[in-house]
GROMACS .gro file of C-alpha atoms in nm:
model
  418
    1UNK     CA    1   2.898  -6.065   2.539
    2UNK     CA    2   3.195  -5.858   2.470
    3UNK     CA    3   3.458  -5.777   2.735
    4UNK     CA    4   3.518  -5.415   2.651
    5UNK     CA    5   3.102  -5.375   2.776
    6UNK     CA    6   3.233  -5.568   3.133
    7UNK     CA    7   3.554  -5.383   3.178
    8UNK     CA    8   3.359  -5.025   3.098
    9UNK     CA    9   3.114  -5.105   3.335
   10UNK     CA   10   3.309  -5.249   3.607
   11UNK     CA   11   3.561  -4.933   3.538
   12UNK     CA   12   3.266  -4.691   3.595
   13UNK     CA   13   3.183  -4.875   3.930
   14UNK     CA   14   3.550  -4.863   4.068
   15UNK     CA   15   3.515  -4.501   3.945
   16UNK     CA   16   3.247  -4.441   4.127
   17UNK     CA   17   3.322  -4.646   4.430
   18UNK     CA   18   3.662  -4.416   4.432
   19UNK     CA   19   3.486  -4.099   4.393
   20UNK     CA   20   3.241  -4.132   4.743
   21UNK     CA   21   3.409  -3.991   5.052
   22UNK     CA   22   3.773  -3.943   4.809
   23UNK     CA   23   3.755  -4.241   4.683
   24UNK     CA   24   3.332  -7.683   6.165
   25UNK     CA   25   3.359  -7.924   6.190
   26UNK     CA   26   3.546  -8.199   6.375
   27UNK     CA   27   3.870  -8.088   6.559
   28UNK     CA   28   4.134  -8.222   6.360
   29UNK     CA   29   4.412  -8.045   6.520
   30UNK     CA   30   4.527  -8.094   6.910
   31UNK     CA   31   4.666  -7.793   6.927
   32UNK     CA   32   4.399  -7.609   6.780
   33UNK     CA   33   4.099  -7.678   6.991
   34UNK     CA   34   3.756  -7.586   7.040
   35UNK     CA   35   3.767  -7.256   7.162
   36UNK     CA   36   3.583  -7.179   7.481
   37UNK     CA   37   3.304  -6.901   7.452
   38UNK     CA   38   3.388  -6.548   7.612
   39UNK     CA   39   3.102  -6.391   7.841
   40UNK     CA   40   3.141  -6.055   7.655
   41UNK     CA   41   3.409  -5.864   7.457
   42UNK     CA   42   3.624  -5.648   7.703
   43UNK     CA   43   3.880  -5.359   7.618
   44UNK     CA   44   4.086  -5.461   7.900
   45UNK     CA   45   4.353  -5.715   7.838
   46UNK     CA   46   4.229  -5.993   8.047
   47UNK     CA   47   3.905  -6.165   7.988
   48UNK     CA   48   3.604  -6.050   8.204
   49UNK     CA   49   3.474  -6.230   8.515
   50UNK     CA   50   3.164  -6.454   8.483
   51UNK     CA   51   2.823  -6.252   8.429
   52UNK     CA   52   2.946  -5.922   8.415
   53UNK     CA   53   2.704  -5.667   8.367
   54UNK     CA   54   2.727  -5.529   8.093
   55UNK     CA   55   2.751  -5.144   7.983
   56UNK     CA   56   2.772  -5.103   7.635
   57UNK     CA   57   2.931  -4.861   7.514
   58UNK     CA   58   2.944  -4.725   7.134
   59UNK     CA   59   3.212  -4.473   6.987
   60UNK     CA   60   3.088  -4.155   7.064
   61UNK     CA   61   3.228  -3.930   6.779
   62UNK     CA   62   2.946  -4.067   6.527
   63UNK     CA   63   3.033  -4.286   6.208
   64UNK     CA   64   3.348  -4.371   6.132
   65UNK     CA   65   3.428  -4.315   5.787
   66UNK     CA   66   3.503  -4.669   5.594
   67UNK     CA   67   3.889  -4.716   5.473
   68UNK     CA   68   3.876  -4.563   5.117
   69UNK     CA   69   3.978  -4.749   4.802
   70UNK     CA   70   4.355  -4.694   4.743
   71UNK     CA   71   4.439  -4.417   4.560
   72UNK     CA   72   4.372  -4.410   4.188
   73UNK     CA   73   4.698  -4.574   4.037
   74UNK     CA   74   4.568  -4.894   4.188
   75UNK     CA   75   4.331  -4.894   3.888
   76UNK     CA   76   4.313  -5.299   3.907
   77UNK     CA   77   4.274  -5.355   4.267
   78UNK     CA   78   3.957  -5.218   4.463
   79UNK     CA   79   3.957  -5.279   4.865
   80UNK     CA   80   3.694  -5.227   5.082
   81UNK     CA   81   3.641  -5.266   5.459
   82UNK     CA   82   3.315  -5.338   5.647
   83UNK     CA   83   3.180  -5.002   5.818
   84UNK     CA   84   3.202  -5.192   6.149
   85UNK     CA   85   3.375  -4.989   6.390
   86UNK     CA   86   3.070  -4.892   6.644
   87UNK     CA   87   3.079  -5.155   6.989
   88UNK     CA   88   2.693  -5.309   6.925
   89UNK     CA   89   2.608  -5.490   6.635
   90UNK     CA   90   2.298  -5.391   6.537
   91UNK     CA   91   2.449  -5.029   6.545
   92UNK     CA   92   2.755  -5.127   6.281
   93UNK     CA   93   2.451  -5.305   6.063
   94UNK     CA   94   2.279  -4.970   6.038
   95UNK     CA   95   2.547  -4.785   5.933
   96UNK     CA   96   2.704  -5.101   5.680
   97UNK     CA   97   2.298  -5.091   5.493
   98UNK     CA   98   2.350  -4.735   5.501
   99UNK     CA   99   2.701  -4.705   5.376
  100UNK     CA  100   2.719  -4.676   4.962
  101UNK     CA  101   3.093  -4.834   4.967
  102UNK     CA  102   2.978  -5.148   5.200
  103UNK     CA  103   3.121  -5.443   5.019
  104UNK     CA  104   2.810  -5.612   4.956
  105UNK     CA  105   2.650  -5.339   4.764
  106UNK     CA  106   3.014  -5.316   4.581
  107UNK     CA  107   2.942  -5.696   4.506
  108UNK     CA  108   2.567  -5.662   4.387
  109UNK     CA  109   2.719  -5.458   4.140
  110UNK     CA  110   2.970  -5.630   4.011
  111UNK     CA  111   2.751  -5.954   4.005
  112UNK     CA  112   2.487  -5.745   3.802
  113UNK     CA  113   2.760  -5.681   3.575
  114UNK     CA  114   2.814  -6.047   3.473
  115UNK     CA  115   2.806  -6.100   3.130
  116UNK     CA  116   2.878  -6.449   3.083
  117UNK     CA  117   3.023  -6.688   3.406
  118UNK     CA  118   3.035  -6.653   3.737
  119UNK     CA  119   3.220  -6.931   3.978
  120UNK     CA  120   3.181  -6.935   4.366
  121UNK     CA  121   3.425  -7.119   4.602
  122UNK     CA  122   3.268  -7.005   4.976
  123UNK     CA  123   3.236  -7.140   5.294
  124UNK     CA  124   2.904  -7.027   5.373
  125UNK     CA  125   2.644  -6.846   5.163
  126UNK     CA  126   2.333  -6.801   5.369
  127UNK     CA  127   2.192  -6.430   5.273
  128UNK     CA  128   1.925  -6.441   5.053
  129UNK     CA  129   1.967  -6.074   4.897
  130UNK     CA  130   2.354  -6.225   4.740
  131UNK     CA  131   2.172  -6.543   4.679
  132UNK     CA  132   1.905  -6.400   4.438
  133UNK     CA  133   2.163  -6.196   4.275
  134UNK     CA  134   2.331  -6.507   4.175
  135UNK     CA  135   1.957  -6.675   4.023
  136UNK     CA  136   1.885  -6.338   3.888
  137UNK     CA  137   2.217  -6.364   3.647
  138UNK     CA  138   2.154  -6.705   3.610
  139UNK     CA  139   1.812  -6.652   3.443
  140UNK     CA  140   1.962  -6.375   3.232
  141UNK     CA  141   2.186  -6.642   3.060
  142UNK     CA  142   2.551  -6.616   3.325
  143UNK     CA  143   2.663  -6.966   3.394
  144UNK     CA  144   2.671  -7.010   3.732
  145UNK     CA  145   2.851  -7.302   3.945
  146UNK     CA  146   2.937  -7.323   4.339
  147UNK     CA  147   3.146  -7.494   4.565
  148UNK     CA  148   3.062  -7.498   4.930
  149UNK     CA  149   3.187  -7.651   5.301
  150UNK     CA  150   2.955  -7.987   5.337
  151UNK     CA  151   2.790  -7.888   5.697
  152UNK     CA  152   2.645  -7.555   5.483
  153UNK     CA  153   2.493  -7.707   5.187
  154UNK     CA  154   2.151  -7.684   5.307
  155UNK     CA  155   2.130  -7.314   5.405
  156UNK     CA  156   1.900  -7.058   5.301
  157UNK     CA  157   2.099  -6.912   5.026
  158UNK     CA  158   2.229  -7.218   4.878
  159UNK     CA  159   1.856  -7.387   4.853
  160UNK     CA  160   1.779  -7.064   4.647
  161UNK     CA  161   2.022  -7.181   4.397
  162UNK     CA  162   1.942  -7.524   4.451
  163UNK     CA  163   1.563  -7.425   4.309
  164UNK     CA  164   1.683  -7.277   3.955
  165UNK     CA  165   1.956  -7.608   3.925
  166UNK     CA  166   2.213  -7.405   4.012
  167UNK     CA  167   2.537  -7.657   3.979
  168UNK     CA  168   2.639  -7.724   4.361
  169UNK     CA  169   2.915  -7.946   4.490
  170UNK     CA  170   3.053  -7.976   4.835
  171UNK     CA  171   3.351  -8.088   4.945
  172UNK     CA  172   3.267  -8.398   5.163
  173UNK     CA  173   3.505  -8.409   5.422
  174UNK     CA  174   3.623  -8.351   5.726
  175UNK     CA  175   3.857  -8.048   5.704
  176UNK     CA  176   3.673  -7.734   5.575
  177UNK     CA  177   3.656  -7.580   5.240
  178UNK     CA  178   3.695  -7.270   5.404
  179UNK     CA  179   3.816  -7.056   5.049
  180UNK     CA  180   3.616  -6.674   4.974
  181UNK     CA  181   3.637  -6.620   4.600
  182UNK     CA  182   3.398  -6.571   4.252
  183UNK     CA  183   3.521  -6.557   3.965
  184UNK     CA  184   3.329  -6.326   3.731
  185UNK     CA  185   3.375  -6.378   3.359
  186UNK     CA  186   3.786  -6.367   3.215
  187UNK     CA  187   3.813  -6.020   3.416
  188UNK     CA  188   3.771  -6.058   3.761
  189UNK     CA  189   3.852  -6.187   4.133
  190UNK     CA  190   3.662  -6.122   4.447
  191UNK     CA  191   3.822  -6.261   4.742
  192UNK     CA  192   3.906  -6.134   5.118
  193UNK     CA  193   3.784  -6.239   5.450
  194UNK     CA  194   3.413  -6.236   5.372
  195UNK     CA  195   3.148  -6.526   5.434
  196UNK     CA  196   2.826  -6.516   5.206
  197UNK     CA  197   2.615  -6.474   5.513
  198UNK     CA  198   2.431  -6.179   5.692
  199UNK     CA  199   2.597  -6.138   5.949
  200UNK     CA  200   2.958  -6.147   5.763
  201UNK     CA  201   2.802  -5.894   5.520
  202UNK     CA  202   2.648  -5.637   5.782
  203UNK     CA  203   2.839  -5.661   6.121
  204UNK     CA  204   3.156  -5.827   6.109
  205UNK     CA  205   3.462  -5.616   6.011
  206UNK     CA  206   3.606  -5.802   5.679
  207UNK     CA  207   3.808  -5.712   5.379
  208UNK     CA  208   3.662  -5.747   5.049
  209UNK     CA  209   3.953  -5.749   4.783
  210UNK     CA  210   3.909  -5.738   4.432
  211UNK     CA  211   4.150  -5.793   4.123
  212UNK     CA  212   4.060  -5.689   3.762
  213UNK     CA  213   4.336  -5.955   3.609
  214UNK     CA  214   4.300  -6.223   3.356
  215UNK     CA  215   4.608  -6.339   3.495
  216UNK     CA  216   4.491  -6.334   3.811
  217UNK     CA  217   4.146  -6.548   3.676
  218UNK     CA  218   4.387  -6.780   3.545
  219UNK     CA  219   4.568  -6.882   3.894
  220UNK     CA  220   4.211  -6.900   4.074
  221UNK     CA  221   4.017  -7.087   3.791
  222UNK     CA  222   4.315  -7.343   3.802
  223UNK     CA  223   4.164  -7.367   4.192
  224UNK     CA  224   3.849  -7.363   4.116
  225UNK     CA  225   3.828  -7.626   3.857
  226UNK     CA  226   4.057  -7.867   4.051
  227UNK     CA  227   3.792  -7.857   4.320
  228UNK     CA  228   3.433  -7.901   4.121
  229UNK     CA  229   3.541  -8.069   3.823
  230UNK     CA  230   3.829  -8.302   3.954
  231UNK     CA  231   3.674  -8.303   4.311
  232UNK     CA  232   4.047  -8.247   4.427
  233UNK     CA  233   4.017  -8.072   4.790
  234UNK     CA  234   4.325  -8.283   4.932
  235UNK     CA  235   4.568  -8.013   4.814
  236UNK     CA  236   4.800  -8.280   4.619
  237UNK     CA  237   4.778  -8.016   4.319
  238UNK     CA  238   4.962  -7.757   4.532
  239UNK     CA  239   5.306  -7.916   4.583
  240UNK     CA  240   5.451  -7.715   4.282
  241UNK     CA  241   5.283  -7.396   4.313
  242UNK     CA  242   5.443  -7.062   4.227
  243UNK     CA  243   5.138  -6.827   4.172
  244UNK     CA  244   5.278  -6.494   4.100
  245UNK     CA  245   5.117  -6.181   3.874
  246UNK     CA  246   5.174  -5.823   3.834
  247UNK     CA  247   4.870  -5.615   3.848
  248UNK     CA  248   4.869  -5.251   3.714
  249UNK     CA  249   5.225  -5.376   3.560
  250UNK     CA  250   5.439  -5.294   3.906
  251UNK     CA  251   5.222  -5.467   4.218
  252UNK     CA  252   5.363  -5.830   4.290
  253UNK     CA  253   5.079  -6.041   4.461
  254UNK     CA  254   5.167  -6.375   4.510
  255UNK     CA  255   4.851  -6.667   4.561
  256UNK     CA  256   4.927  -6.960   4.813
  257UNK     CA  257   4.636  -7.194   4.867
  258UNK     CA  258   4.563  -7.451   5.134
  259UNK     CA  259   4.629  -7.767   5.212
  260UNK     CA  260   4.990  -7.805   5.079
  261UNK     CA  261   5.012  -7.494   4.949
  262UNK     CA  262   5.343  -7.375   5.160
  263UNK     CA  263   5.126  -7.075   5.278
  264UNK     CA  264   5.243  -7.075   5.619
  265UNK     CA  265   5.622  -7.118   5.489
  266UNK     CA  266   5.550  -6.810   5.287
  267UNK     CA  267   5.427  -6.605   5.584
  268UNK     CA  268   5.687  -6.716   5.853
  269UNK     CA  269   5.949  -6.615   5.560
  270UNK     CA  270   5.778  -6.258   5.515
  271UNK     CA  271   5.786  -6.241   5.895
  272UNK     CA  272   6.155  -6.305   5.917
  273UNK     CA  273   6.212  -6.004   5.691
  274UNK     CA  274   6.067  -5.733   5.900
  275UNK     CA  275   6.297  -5.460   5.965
  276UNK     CA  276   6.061  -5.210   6.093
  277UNK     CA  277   5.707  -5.282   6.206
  278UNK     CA  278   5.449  -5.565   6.196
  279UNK     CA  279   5.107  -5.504   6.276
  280UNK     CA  280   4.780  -5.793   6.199
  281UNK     CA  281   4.469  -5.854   6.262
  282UNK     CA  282   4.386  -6.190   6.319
  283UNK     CA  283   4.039  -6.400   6.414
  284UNK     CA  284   4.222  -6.673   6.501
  285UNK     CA  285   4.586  -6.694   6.565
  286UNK     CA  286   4.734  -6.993   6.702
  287UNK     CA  287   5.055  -7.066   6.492
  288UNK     CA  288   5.347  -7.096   6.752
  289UNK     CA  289   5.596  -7.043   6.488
  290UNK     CA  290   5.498  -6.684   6.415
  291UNK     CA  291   5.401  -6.622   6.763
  292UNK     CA  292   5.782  -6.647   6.845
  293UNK     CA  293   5.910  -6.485   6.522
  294UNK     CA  294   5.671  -6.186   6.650
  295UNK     CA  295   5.858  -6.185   6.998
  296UNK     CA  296   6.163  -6.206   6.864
  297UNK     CA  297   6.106  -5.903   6.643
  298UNK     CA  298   5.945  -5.706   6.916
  299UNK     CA  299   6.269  -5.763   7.130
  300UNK     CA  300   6.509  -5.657   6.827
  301UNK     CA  301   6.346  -5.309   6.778
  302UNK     CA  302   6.063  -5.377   6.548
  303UNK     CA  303   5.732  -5.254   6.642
  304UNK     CA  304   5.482  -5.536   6.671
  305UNK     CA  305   5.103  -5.522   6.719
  306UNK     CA  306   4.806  -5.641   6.669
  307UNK     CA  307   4.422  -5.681   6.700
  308UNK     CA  308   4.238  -6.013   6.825
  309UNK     CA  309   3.842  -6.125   6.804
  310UNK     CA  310   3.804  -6.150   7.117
  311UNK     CA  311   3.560  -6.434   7.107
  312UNK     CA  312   3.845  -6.647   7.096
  313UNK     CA  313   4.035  -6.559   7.369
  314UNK     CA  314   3.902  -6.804   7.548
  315UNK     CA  315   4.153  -7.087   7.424
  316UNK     CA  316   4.421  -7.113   7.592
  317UNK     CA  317   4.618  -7.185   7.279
  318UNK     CA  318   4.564  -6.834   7.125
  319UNK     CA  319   4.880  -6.625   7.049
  320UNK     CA  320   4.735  -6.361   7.281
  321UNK     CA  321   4.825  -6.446   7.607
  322UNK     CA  322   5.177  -6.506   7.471
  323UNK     CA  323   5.233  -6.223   7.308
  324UNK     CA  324   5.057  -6.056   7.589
  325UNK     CA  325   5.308  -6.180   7.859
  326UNK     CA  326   5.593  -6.118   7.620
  327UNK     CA  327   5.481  -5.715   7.627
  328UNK     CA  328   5.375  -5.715   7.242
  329UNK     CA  329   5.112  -5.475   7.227
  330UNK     CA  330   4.821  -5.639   7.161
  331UNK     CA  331   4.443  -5.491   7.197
  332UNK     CA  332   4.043  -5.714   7.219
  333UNK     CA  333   3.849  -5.577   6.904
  334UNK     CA  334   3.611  -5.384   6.972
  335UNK     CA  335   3.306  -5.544   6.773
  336UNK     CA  336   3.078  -5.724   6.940
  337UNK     CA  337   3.004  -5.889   6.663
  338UNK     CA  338   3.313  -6.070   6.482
  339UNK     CA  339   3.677  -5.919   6.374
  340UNK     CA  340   3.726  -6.127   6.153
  341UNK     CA  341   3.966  -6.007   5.945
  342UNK     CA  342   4.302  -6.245   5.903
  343UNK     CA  343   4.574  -5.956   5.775
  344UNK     CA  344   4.935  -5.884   5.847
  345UNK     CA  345   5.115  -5.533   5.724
  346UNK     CA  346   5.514  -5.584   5.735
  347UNK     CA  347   5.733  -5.311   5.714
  348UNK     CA  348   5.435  -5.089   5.559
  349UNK     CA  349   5.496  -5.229   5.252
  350UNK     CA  350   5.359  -5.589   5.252
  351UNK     CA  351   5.050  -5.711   5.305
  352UNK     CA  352   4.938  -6.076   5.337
  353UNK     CA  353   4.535  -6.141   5.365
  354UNK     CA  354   4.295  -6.389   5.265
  355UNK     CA  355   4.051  -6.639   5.404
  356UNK     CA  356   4.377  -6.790   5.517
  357UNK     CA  357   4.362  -6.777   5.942
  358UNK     CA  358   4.711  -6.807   6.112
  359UNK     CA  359   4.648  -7.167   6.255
  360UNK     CA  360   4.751  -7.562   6.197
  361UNK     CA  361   4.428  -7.612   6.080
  362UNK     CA  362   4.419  -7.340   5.753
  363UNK     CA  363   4.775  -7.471   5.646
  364UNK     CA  364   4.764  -7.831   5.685
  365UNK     CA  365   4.390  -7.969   5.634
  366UNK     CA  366   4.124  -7.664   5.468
  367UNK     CA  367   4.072  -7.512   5.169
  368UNK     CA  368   4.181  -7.151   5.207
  369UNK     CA  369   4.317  -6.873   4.979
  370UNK     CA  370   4.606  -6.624   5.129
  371UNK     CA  371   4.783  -6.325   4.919
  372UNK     CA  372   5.138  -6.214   4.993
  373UNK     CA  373   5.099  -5.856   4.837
  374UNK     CA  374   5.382  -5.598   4.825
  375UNK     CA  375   5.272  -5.220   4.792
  376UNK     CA  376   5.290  -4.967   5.022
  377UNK     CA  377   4.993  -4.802   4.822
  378UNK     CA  378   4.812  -5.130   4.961
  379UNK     CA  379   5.006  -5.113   5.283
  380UNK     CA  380   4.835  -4.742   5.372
  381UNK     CA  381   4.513  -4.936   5.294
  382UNK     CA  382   4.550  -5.154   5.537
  383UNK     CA  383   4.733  -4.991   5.782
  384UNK     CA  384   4.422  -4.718   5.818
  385UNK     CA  385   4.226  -5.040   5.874
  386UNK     CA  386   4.428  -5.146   6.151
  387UNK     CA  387   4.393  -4.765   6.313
  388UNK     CA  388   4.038  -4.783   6.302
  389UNK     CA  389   4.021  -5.112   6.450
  390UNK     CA  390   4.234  -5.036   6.718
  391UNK     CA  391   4.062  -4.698   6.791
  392UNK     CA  392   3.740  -4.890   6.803
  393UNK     CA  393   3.895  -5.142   7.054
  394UNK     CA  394   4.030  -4.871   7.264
  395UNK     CA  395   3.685  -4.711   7.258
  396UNK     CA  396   3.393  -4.987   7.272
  397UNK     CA  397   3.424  -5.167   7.586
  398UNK     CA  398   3.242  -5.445   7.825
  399UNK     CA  399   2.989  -5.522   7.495
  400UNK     CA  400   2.751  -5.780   7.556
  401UNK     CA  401   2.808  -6.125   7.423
  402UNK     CA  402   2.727  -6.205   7.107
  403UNK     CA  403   2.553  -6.520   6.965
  404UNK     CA  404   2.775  -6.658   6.686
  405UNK     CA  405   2.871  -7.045   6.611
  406UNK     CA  406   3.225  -6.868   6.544
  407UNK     CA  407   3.233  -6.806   6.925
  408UNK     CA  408   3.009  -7.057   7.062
  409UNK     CA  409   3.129  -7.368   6.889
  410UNK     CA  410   2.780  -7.471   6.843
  411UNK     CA  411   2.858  -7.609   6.505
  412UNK     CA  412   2.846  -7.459   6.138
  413UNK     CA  413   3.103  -7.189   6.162
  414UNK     CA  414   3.405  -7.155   6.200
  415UNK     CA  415   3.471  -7.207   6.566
  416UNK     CA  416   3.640  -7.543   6.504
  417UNK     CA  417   3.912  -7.457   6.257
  418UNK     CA  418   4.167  -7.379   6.525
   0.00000   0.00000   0.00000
C-alpha cells in the first residue's frame, strides 16, 4: 500500500490527538540486587514502619489533565503520558480507559493504520486487547514479527500470536531483552517506557514516544534485525555506534542501545554539562557515577531533583538515600501502582528517556533503548510531567501496597534488573 495513505492517516491522528484538551531474571549484578518489597508507598521521605495502616488517600482536585502533545511544530514527534496521577490504582485505570489521549488507544490507532509491516522488540506483552490488534493486522495482510524476554514467552498476549503463526523469537539468556519499540511500516517508531501489559497500559505512569522518521526506522530496524534475524543480543554490534537524526529538520535525537552501546557514557557526559537544573524520574536508579555527578551539581548551584518508585526503596543500593542524605530534593511517587518512567530533563533543554533504567544492569548486560534528545519544545513536555508527578507525590500518601513482580521480586518483571 502506498505511503502517502499511512502518513495522511497517521497525520490526521496526531492531528487529532493534538487537538483534545489543546493538543528477571537472575541477578547478574552485585551491586544491583534484588530489591526488597516496601509495605506501602509513603509521601514521607523515609520508608514506613511494618504494617502500617493504611489511609489512602487520592488527589482531591479531580482528574488531572494528561501532559499534552508538544506544541504543533513538533509535527514528527507525538508524546504522551499515562493519566496516572490519582494515589489508588484502580482509580488512575478509570480515568487512563476513560482518557481519549491514553497511549494505548494512541497505539490501537496507529497499529490499525498498518499498511504493510509491523516489528515488535518488548519485554512483556501480556494484554490481550494490544495482542489482537496485532492478529487483527496480521489477517488483513501486515507482516508481523516479535522479539520478546525468554521468562515472558508464554503469556497471554504472546500465545494469541502464537495461534495465527505469528513469527516469535526470544532472546535465551540470562540478561533481559528489556527494549520497548514497533516499528510500523518505513514511517514510524513507537518507543518509551511502556510494557505490553495491563497494568503498564492502565496504571503505571509511562511515556509513550513516537517518531514519524524513515531515518529514524532505519537506526531501529538495524536493532531489530540484528536481534531476530542474526540472533545477536550480546551487543557486539554496538561498539561503533553513532545513531544520530534530525526530526522536523532542527531536533537532534541521538539512539544508544544496550549492552555496549556507551549509553551510560552518553548520560554521565550530558550530566556533566548541566549548568542550570536537572530534574528525572527514575524506577530504578542505582548508577553511583551519576549519583555523585548529581551531588556535585546540587552543591555548585544547579538545581537537582527528582522522583523515585517507591517500590524500590527498599534496596539499600538505590540513589535515594544518597541523594537524600546529600539534601538533593528528592520525593516517593505517588502511584501506588508503578512510576515507572526512566527520564532526565537537563538544563530544560535536554531530555534523555527510554526503556533504558539508570543501573549496571541496563548498560552492561540487557537489551534496552535510551534517547539523548535536545529541545526545549520536548523539554516543557517533560518537565510538566515531572510537575505532575511530583504534585501527585506531594498529594497521595500512605497508599496501600501494591502487588507487582516489579516490587515483589517474585519473578517475571522487572524487579531483578538492578
Amino acid at each position: 500500500m502506498s505511503n502517502k495513505i499511512f502518513v495522511l492517516g497517521f497525520t490526521s491522528l496526531l492531528v487529532f490527538s493534538l487537538t483534545l484538551n489543546s493538543c528477571k531474571k537472575r541477578l547478574d549484578n552485585v551491586e544491583d540486587p534484588k530489591p526488597t518489597p516496601t509495605s506501602s508507598q509513603s509521601g514521607n521521605p523515609e520508608p514506613t514502619p511494618p504494617n502500617p495502616k493504611p489511609t489512602p488517600t487520592s488527589n482531591p482536585n479531580g482528574e488531572p489533565t494528561p501532559t499534552p502533545n508538544p506544541n504543533p511544530n513538533l509535527n514528527s514527534i507525538g508524546i504522551f503520558f499515562n493519566n496516572a496521577y490519582k494515589g489508588l490504582a484502580q482509580d488512575n485505570k478509570d480515568t487512563i480507559k476513560k482518557d481519549p489521549k491514553s497511549p494505548y488507544k494512541v497505539m490501537l490507532n496507529l497499529i490499525e493504520s498498518a499498511q504493510s509491516k509491523i516489528d515488535i522488540a518488548i519485554y512483556d506483552l501480556g494484554d490481550e486487547e494490544i495482542a489482537q490488534s496485532f492478529v487483527n493486522a496480521n489477517k488483513r495482510g501486515v507482516k508481523v514479527r516479535v522479539i520478546t524476554d525468554t521468562d515472558n514467552i508464554n503469556k497471554k498476549g504472546i500465545n494469541l500470536l502464537k495461534n495465527v503463526q505469528i513469527p516469535i523469537i526470544e532472546d535465551k539468556r540470562s540478561p533481559i531483552m528489556h527494549d520497548k519499540f514497533i516499528i510500523i511500516d518505513d514511517n514510524l517508531v513507537w518507543t518509551g517506557s511502556m510494557n505490553l501489559t495491563s497494568s503498564s497500559l492502565y496504571e503505571h505512569n509511562n511515556v509513550s514516544i513516537f517518531y514519524k522518521s524513515t531515518d529514524m526506522v532505519t537506526i531501529f530496524q538495524n536493532e531489530f534485525n540484528s536481534m531476530f534475524e542474526k540472533k545477536i543480543f550480546d551487543g557486539s554490534n554496538h561498539s561503533n555506534q553513532n545513531n544520530e537524526v534530525s526530526i522536523d529538520g532542527n531536533i537532534p535525537v541521538k539512539t544508544y542501545f544496550s549492552p555496549k552501546g556507551n549509553t551510560k557514557n552518553a548520560i554521565v557526559e550530558e550530566l556533566k554539562k548541566a549548568k542550570k537544573s536537572i530534574k528525572f524520574m527514575a524506577f530504578s536508579f542505582t548508577d553511583k557515577d551519576m549519583v555523585q555527578i548529581m551531588i556535585d551539581k546540587n552543591n555548585n548551584n544547579v538545581k537537582v531533583q527528582g522522583i523515585f518508585d517507591g517500590c524500590q526503596l527498599g534496596s539499600q543500593y538505590s540513589a535515594y538515600h544518597t541523594l537524600k542524605s546529600s539534601k538533593v530534593e528528592i520525593y516517593r511517587d505517588g502511584n501506588q501502582a508503578l512510576m515507572h518512567e526512566k527520564n532526565m530533563i537537563i538544563d530544560d533543554e535536554t531530555v534523555i528517556t527510554g526503556s533504558f533504567n539508570f543501573s549496571a544492569n541496563a548498560d552492561k548486560n540487557n537489551n534496552e533503548n535510551c534517547m539523548i534528545i535536545k529541545s526545549p519544545e520536548v523539554a516543557k513536555v517533560f518537565s510538566d510531567e515531572y510537575d505532575k508527578l511530583k504534585t501527585s507525590a506531594k498529594t497521595n500518601t500512605n497508599l496501600p501496597p501494591y502487588n507487582s513482580p516489579g516490587c515483589s521480586g517474585n519473578g517475571g518483571a522487572e524487579s531483578n534488573l538492578y
